[in-house]
Every structure is written in structure tokens, then in C-alpha cells.
Amino acid sequence: MTAAVRVIQSEWTKIRSVASTVWTLSLAVVVTIALGMLISALSRSQFDRMPIQDRLSFDPTRVSFAGMTLGQLAVIVFGVLVVSNEYSTGMIRVSLAAVPRRGTFLFSKVAVAAALALVVGMATSFAAFFLGQAMLGPYRAHLGDPGVLRAVVGGGLYMTLIAVFSMGVAAMLRSPMLSLGILMPFFFLISTILGNVDATKKIGRFLPDQAGSRIMEVVPRIGDDRPYGPWGGLGIMVLWVIAALAGGYVLLKRRDAQ
């Protein structure tokens, strides 16, 4: 137990001493909040001109999280760099020599980074909600409305899970360029296409971001036939995260440090 605490302390020292940690998380906060405020202000100005169907399915809570689509990319970079920086600098050999139990090493690193991502994610989610609702004016939702608190807390959990999923993928691939080269287009482009094209929609809805982001919706979309609710979607995302971490752990155990 004492050894695990020491490993956690050393991982915390590593994370807070790297400039990329501050930059990536700061960028995630700024982009998520600023873009959410902008989209909320535009939605307010355009609301009276919206088609009646769009007004009926208008979800003010979800609108304030519109910036998370870009903000999550910065969180992905954070998750990847936390794990793969050690491989790119060669520090992994020193780290594994100091902590021979690789499971302790990996999960201590993930625990520290996940805790940091959770704090930042929750603060970002609540800030994006309150500032976005301020921009929406008379069309705003309130934190006490049914389902709103769940959506706001879910926004913070979603950002945390995105970071942990990225850490699992980076542990498998080890290269920061390869990890980002797969994750960035996947979350920014491929997942969106698969989730919106009729031929692949049934598969795309089970991808981690498509399923996990369901937790941030309060007003169901018209014609939404997804076979899971907000917490069910988040549960699917958790399964993806567990699979990524399991893959990273197995490969870390089997491969030489390099």
C-alpha cells in the first residue's frame, strides 16, 4: 500500500511538472466554454426563425455543451501525452526500473491523471452550463429542472472518460504521433460520420463518444431510437474505457520497455 502511494506521488510530480498538462487542459476549458457561449448566443438570436420541429426538440442544456466537441480533442491530447511522453523521451526504462510492478505503474498513472481530468472536467462542465444559459436568456434551463443536474455532472464524467480512454489507447500504441493520428480523426470525423449515415448508424451509436455524450442530453431528439438512455450510454462508454485499459495493461506486461 505504501509503495502504491509513493508511485502515485511520483506520478503526480511528473504530471504537474510537464508544461503540456497545463496547456492541454487549459485549452480544453477555454474552447469548451467559449464555443458553448457562442453557440448559445447564436441559438438565442435564431430561435424565433427555427422550424417548429427544431423548437420542440430544442435542448438548452445540450446547446451549452456544444464546445465539448472541440474541447474533447484537447483532453485526448492530454491523455495521450500523459502516457506516451515517457516512451518518446526514453523515461519509460527508468520508470519501469523504479516500479517493476507494471500494473501498479500504469494504474497509478491513470488514477492521478483521471483525478485531475475529473476536477477540470467538472469545473468546465458547470462553467459551460451556467455561462451558456446566461447567453440563452429567456430560453435557458435551470439546474433544478428535471435531468439538468444529471447532464451537467455527466459532462464532467464524459470528459474524464475520454481522457482515460486515450490513456489506454496510448498505453497500447506507445507512440504519441500514432495515438493522436488514430484518435483525433476518429473522434472528430469518423465517429460522427458513422453515427449519422443510415447504413452505419446502428454501429456508430455504440462508439464511445456517441454513446457517452447521451448523458448530456435532456430533451430527446425527435425520432431518436437509440436503445439506451443517458446512464446506459455512459455505461457503454465505460466498457470501452475498461477495454482500452485492459489492452494497455496486457501489452505493457508482455513487451519490453523501450
Coordinates of C-alpha atoms in Angstrom, one line a residue:
M1 CA 0.0 0.0 0.0
T2 CA 2.8 2.3 0.9
A3 CA 4.6 1.6 -2.4
A4 CA 1.4 2.4 -4.3
V5 CA 1.1 5.7 -2.5
R6 CA 4.7 6.6 -3.4
V7 CA 4.1 5.7 -7.0
I8 CA 1.1 7.9 -7.1
Q9 CA 3.1 10.8 -5.6
S10 CA 5.8 10.3 -8.2
E11 CA 3.2 10.3 -11.0
W12 CA 1.7 13.5 -9.7
T13 CA 5.1 15.1 -9.7
K14 CA 5.6 14.0 -13.3
I15 CA 2.2 15.3 -14.5
R16 CA 2.4 18.7 -12.8
S17 CA 5.9 19.3 -13.9
V18 CA 5.1 18.9 -17.6
A19 CA 4.0 22.1 -19.4
S20 CA 1.8 20.1 -21.8
T21 CA -0.5 19.2 -18.9
V22 CA -1.3 22.9 -18.2
W23 CA -1.6 23.8 -21.9
T24 CA -3.9 21.0 -23.0
L25 CA -6.3 21.2 -20.0
S26 CA -6.4 25.0 -20.2
L27 CA -7.2 24.7 -23.9
A28 CA -10.0 22.2 -23.2
V29 CA -11.5 24.6 -20.7
V30 CA -11.3 27.7 -22.9
V31 CA -12.5 26.0 -26.1
T32 CA -15.4 24.2 -24.4
I33 CA -16.7 27.3 -22.6
A34 CA -16.1 29.9 -25.3
L35 CA -17.6 27.8 -28.1
G36 CA -20.6 26.8 -25.9
M37 CA -21.3 30.5 -25.2
L38 CA -21.0 31.4 -28.8
I39 CA -23.4 28.7 -30.0
S40 CA -25.8 29.5 -27.2
A41 CA -25.8 33.2 -28.2
L42 CA -26.4 32.3 -31.8
S43 CA -29.2 29.9 -30.8
R44 CA -30.9 32.7 -28.9
S45 CA -30.8 35.1 -31.8
Q46 CA -32.0 32.4 -34.3
F47 CA -34.7 30.8 -32.1
D48 CA -37.7 32.6 -33.5
R49 CA -36.7 31.7 -37.0
M50 CA -36.2 28.0 -36.2
P51 CA -38.6 25.4 -37.8
I52 CA -41.3 24.3 -35.4
Q53 CA -39.8 20.8 -35.1
D54 CA -36.4 22.3 -34.0
R55 CA -38.1 24.4 -31.4
L56 CA -39.9 21.4 -30.0
S57 CA -36.7 19.4 -29.7
F58 CA -34.6 22.4 -28.6
D59 CA -32.3 21.3 -25.7
P60 CA -30.8 24.4 -23.9
T61 CA -28.6 22.2 -21.7
R62 CA -27.1 20.4 -24.7
V63 CA -26.5 23.6 -26.6
S64 CA -24.3 25.0 -23.8
F65 CA -22.1 21.9 -24.2
A66 CA -21.6 22.4 -28.0
G67 CA -18.0 23.4 -27.4
M68 CA -17.2 20.0 -25.9
T69 CA -16.9 18.5 -29.4
L70 CA -13.7 20.5 -29.9
G71 CA -12.7 20.6 -26.2
Q72 CA -12.6 16.9 -26.0
L73 CA -9.8 16.9 -28.6
A74 CA -7.6 18.8 -26.2
V75 CA -8.5 16.2 -23.5
I76 CA -7.5 13.5 -25.9
V77 CA -4.1 15.1 -26.4
F78 CA -3.7 15.4 -22.6
G79 CA -4.5 11.7 -22.1
V80 CA -2.1 10.6 -24.9
L81 CA 0.8 12.7 -23.7
V82 CA 0.5 11.6 -20.1
V83 CA 1.3 8.1 -21.1
S84 CA 3.3 8.3 -24.3
N85 CA 5.7 11.1 -23.3
E86 CA 7.6 8.6 -21.3
Y87 CA 8.1 6.4 -24.4
S88 CA 9.1 9.3 -26.7
T89 CA 11.7 10.6 -24.2
G90 CA 13.0 7.1 -23.1
M91 CA 12.0 7.8 -19.5
I92 CA 9.9 4.6 -19.6
R93 CA 13.0 2.5 -18.9
V94 CA 13.8 4.4 -15.8
S95 CA 10.2 4.4 -14.6
L96 CA 9.8 0.6 -15.0
A97 CA 13.2 0.0 -13.3
A98 CA 12.0 2.1 -10.4
V99 CA 8.5 0.4 -10.4
P100 CA 8.9 -3.2 -11.6
R101 CA 5.2 -4.0 -11.0
R102 CA 3.8 -2.7 -14.2
G103 CA 0.2 -2.8 -13.2
T104 CA 1.0 -0.6 -10.2
F105 CA 2.9 1.8 -12.5
L106 CA 0.2 2.0 -15.2
F107 CA -2.9 2.3 -12.9
S108 CA -1.2 4.8 -10.6
K109 CA -0.5 7.0 -13.6
V110 CA -4.1 6.6 -14.9
A111 CA -5.6 7.3 -11.4
V112 CA -3.6 10.5 -11.0
A113 CA -4.4 11.8 -14.5
A114 CA -8.1 10.7 -14.2
A115 CA -8.5 12.6 -10.9
L116 CA -7.0 15.7 -12.5
A117 CA -9.2 15.3 -15.6
L118 CA -12.3 14.8 -13.3
V119 CA -11.6 18.1 -11.4
V120 CA -11.1 20.1 -14.6
G121 CA -13.9 18.3 -16.4
M122 CA -16.5 19.0 -13.7
A123 CA -15.4 22.7 -13.4
T124 CA -15.6 23.1 -17.2
S125 CA -19.0 21.4 -17.4
F126 CA -20.6 23.6 -14.7
A127 CA -19.0 26.8 -16.1
A128 CA -20.1 25.9 -19.7
F129 CA -23.6 25.3 -18.4
F130 CA -24.1 28.5 -16.4
L131 CA -22.4 30.8 -19.0
G132 CA -24.2 29.1 -21.8
Q133 CA -27.6 29.5 -20.1
A134 CA -26.8 33.2 -19.5
M135 CA -26.3 33.6 -23.2
L136 CA -29.6 31.8 -24.0
G137 CA -31.6 34.4 -21.9
P138 CA -35.3 33.5 -21.9
Y139 CA -34.7 30.1 -23.4
R140 CA -32.4 28.9 -20.6
A141 CA -32.7 25.8 -18.5
H142 CA -32.2 25.8 -14.7
L143 CA -30.0 23.4 -12.7
G144 CA -33.1 22.2 -10.8
D145 CA -35.0 21.3 -13.9
P146 CA -35.6 17.5 -14.4
G147 CA -32.5 15.9 -15.9
V148 CA -30.3 19.0 -16.0
L149 CA -28.1 18.3 -13.0
R150 CA -27.5 14.8 -14.3
A151 CA -26.5 16.2 -17.7
V152 CA -24.1 18.7 -16.2
V153 CA -22.4 16.2 -13.9
G154 CA -22.4 13.8 -16.9
G155 CA -20.5 16.4 -18.9
G156 CA -17.6 16.2 -16.4
L157 CA -17.7 12.4 -16.3
Y158 CA -17.7 12.3 -20.1
M159 CA -14.5 14.5 -20.3
T160 CA -12.8 12.3 -17.7
L161 CA -13.7 9.1 -19.5
I162 CA -12.4 10.5 -22.8
A163 CA -9.1 11.2 -21.1
V164 CA -8.8 7.7 -19.6
F165 CA -9.8 6.0 -22.9
S166 CA -7.0 8.0 -24.6
M167 CA -4.5 6.8 -21.9
G168 CA -5.5 3.2 -22.6
V169 CA -5.0 3.6 -26.3
A170 CA -1.7 5.4 -25.8
A171 CA -0.5 2.5 -23.5
M172 CA -1.2 0.1 -26.3
L173 CA 0.4 2.1 -29.1
R174 CA 3.2 3.9 -27.1
S175 CA 3.8 6.4 -29.9
P176 CA 2.2 9.9 -29.3
M177 CA 2.0 10.6 -33.1
L178 CA 0.4 7.2 -33.8
S179 CA -2.0 7.5 -31.0
L180 CA -3.1 11.1 -31.9
G181 CA -3.1 10.1 -35.6
I182 CA -5.8 7.5 -34.8
L183 CA -7.8 9.2 -32.0
M184 CA -8.1 12.7 -33.4
P185 CA -9.7 11.8 -36.8
F186 CA -11.7 9.0 -35.2
F187 CA -13.4 11.3 -32.7
F188 CA -13.6 14.4 -34.8
L189 CA -14.7 12.8 -38.1
I190 CA -15.1 9.1 -38.4
S191 CA -17.3 8.6 -35.4
T192 CA -19.6 11.5 -36.5
I193 CA -19.9 10.0 -40.0
L194 CA -20.6 6.5 -38.7
G195 CA -23.2 7.8 -36.3
N196 CA -25.1 9.8 -38.9
V197 CA -25.1 7.7 -42.1
D198 CA -28.1 5.4 -42.3
A199 CA -26.0 2.3 -43.3
T200 CA -23.7 2.6 -40.2
K201 CA -25.9 4.4 -37.7
K202 CA -26.7 1.2 -35.7
I203 CA -23.0 0.6 -35.2
G204 CA -21.9 4.2 -34.8
R205 CA -24.4 4.8 -31.9
F206 CA -22.3 2.3 -29.8
L207 CA -19.0 4.1 -30.3
P208 CA -17.6 5.6 -27.1
D209 CA -18.3 9.3 -27.8
Q210 CA -21.7 8.7 -29.5
A211 CA -22.9 6.6 -26.5
G212 CA -21.3 8.6 -23.8
S213 CA -22.5 12.0 -25.0
R214 CA -26.1 10.8 -24.5
I215 CA -25.6 11.7 -20.8
M216 CA -25.6 15.4 -21.7
E217 CA -28.9 15.4 -23.4
V218 CA -32.1 16.4 -21.5
V219 CA -34.6 16.8 -24.3
P220 CA -34.8 13.7 -26.5
R221 CA -34.2 14.2 -30.2
I222 CA -37.3 13.7 -32.4
G223 CA -37.1 10.2 -33.9
D224 CA -34.4 9.2 -31.5
D225 CA -34.5 5.4 -31.4
R226 CA -31.2 4.7 -29.6
P227 CA -31.7 1.5 -27.4
Y228 CA -30.2 3.1 -24.3
G229 CA -30.8 6.0 -22.0
P230 CA -28.4 8.6 -20.6
W231 CA -26.8 6.3 -18.0
G232 CA -26.9 3.3 -20.3
G233 CA -24.9 5.3 -22.9
L234 CA -22.4 6.3 -20.2
G235 CA -22.2 2.6 -19.2
I236 CA -21.3 1.7 -22.8
M237 CA -18.6 4.3 -22.8
V238 CA -17.2 2.8 -19.5
L239 CA -17.0 -0.6 -21.2
W240 CA -14.9 1.0 -24.0
V241 CA -12.6 2.6 -21.4
I242 CA -12.2 -0.7 -19.5
A243 CA -11.3 -2.5 -22.8
A244 CA -8.7 0.2 -23.7
L245 CA -7.1 0.0 -20.2
A246 CA -7.1 -3.8 -20.2
G247 CA -5.4 -3.8 -23.6
G248 CA -2.8 -1.3 -22.4
Y249 CA -2.1 -3.3 -19.3
V250 CA -1.7 -6.6 -21.2
L251 CA 0.7 -5.2 -23.7
L252 CA 2.7 -3.3 -21.1
K253 CA 3.1 -6.6 -19.2
R254 CA 4.2 -8.5 -22.3
R255 CA 6.5 -6.1 -24.1
D256 CA 10.0 -5.0 -23.2
A257 CA 10.4 -1.4 -22.0
Q258 CA 11.6 0.8 -24.9

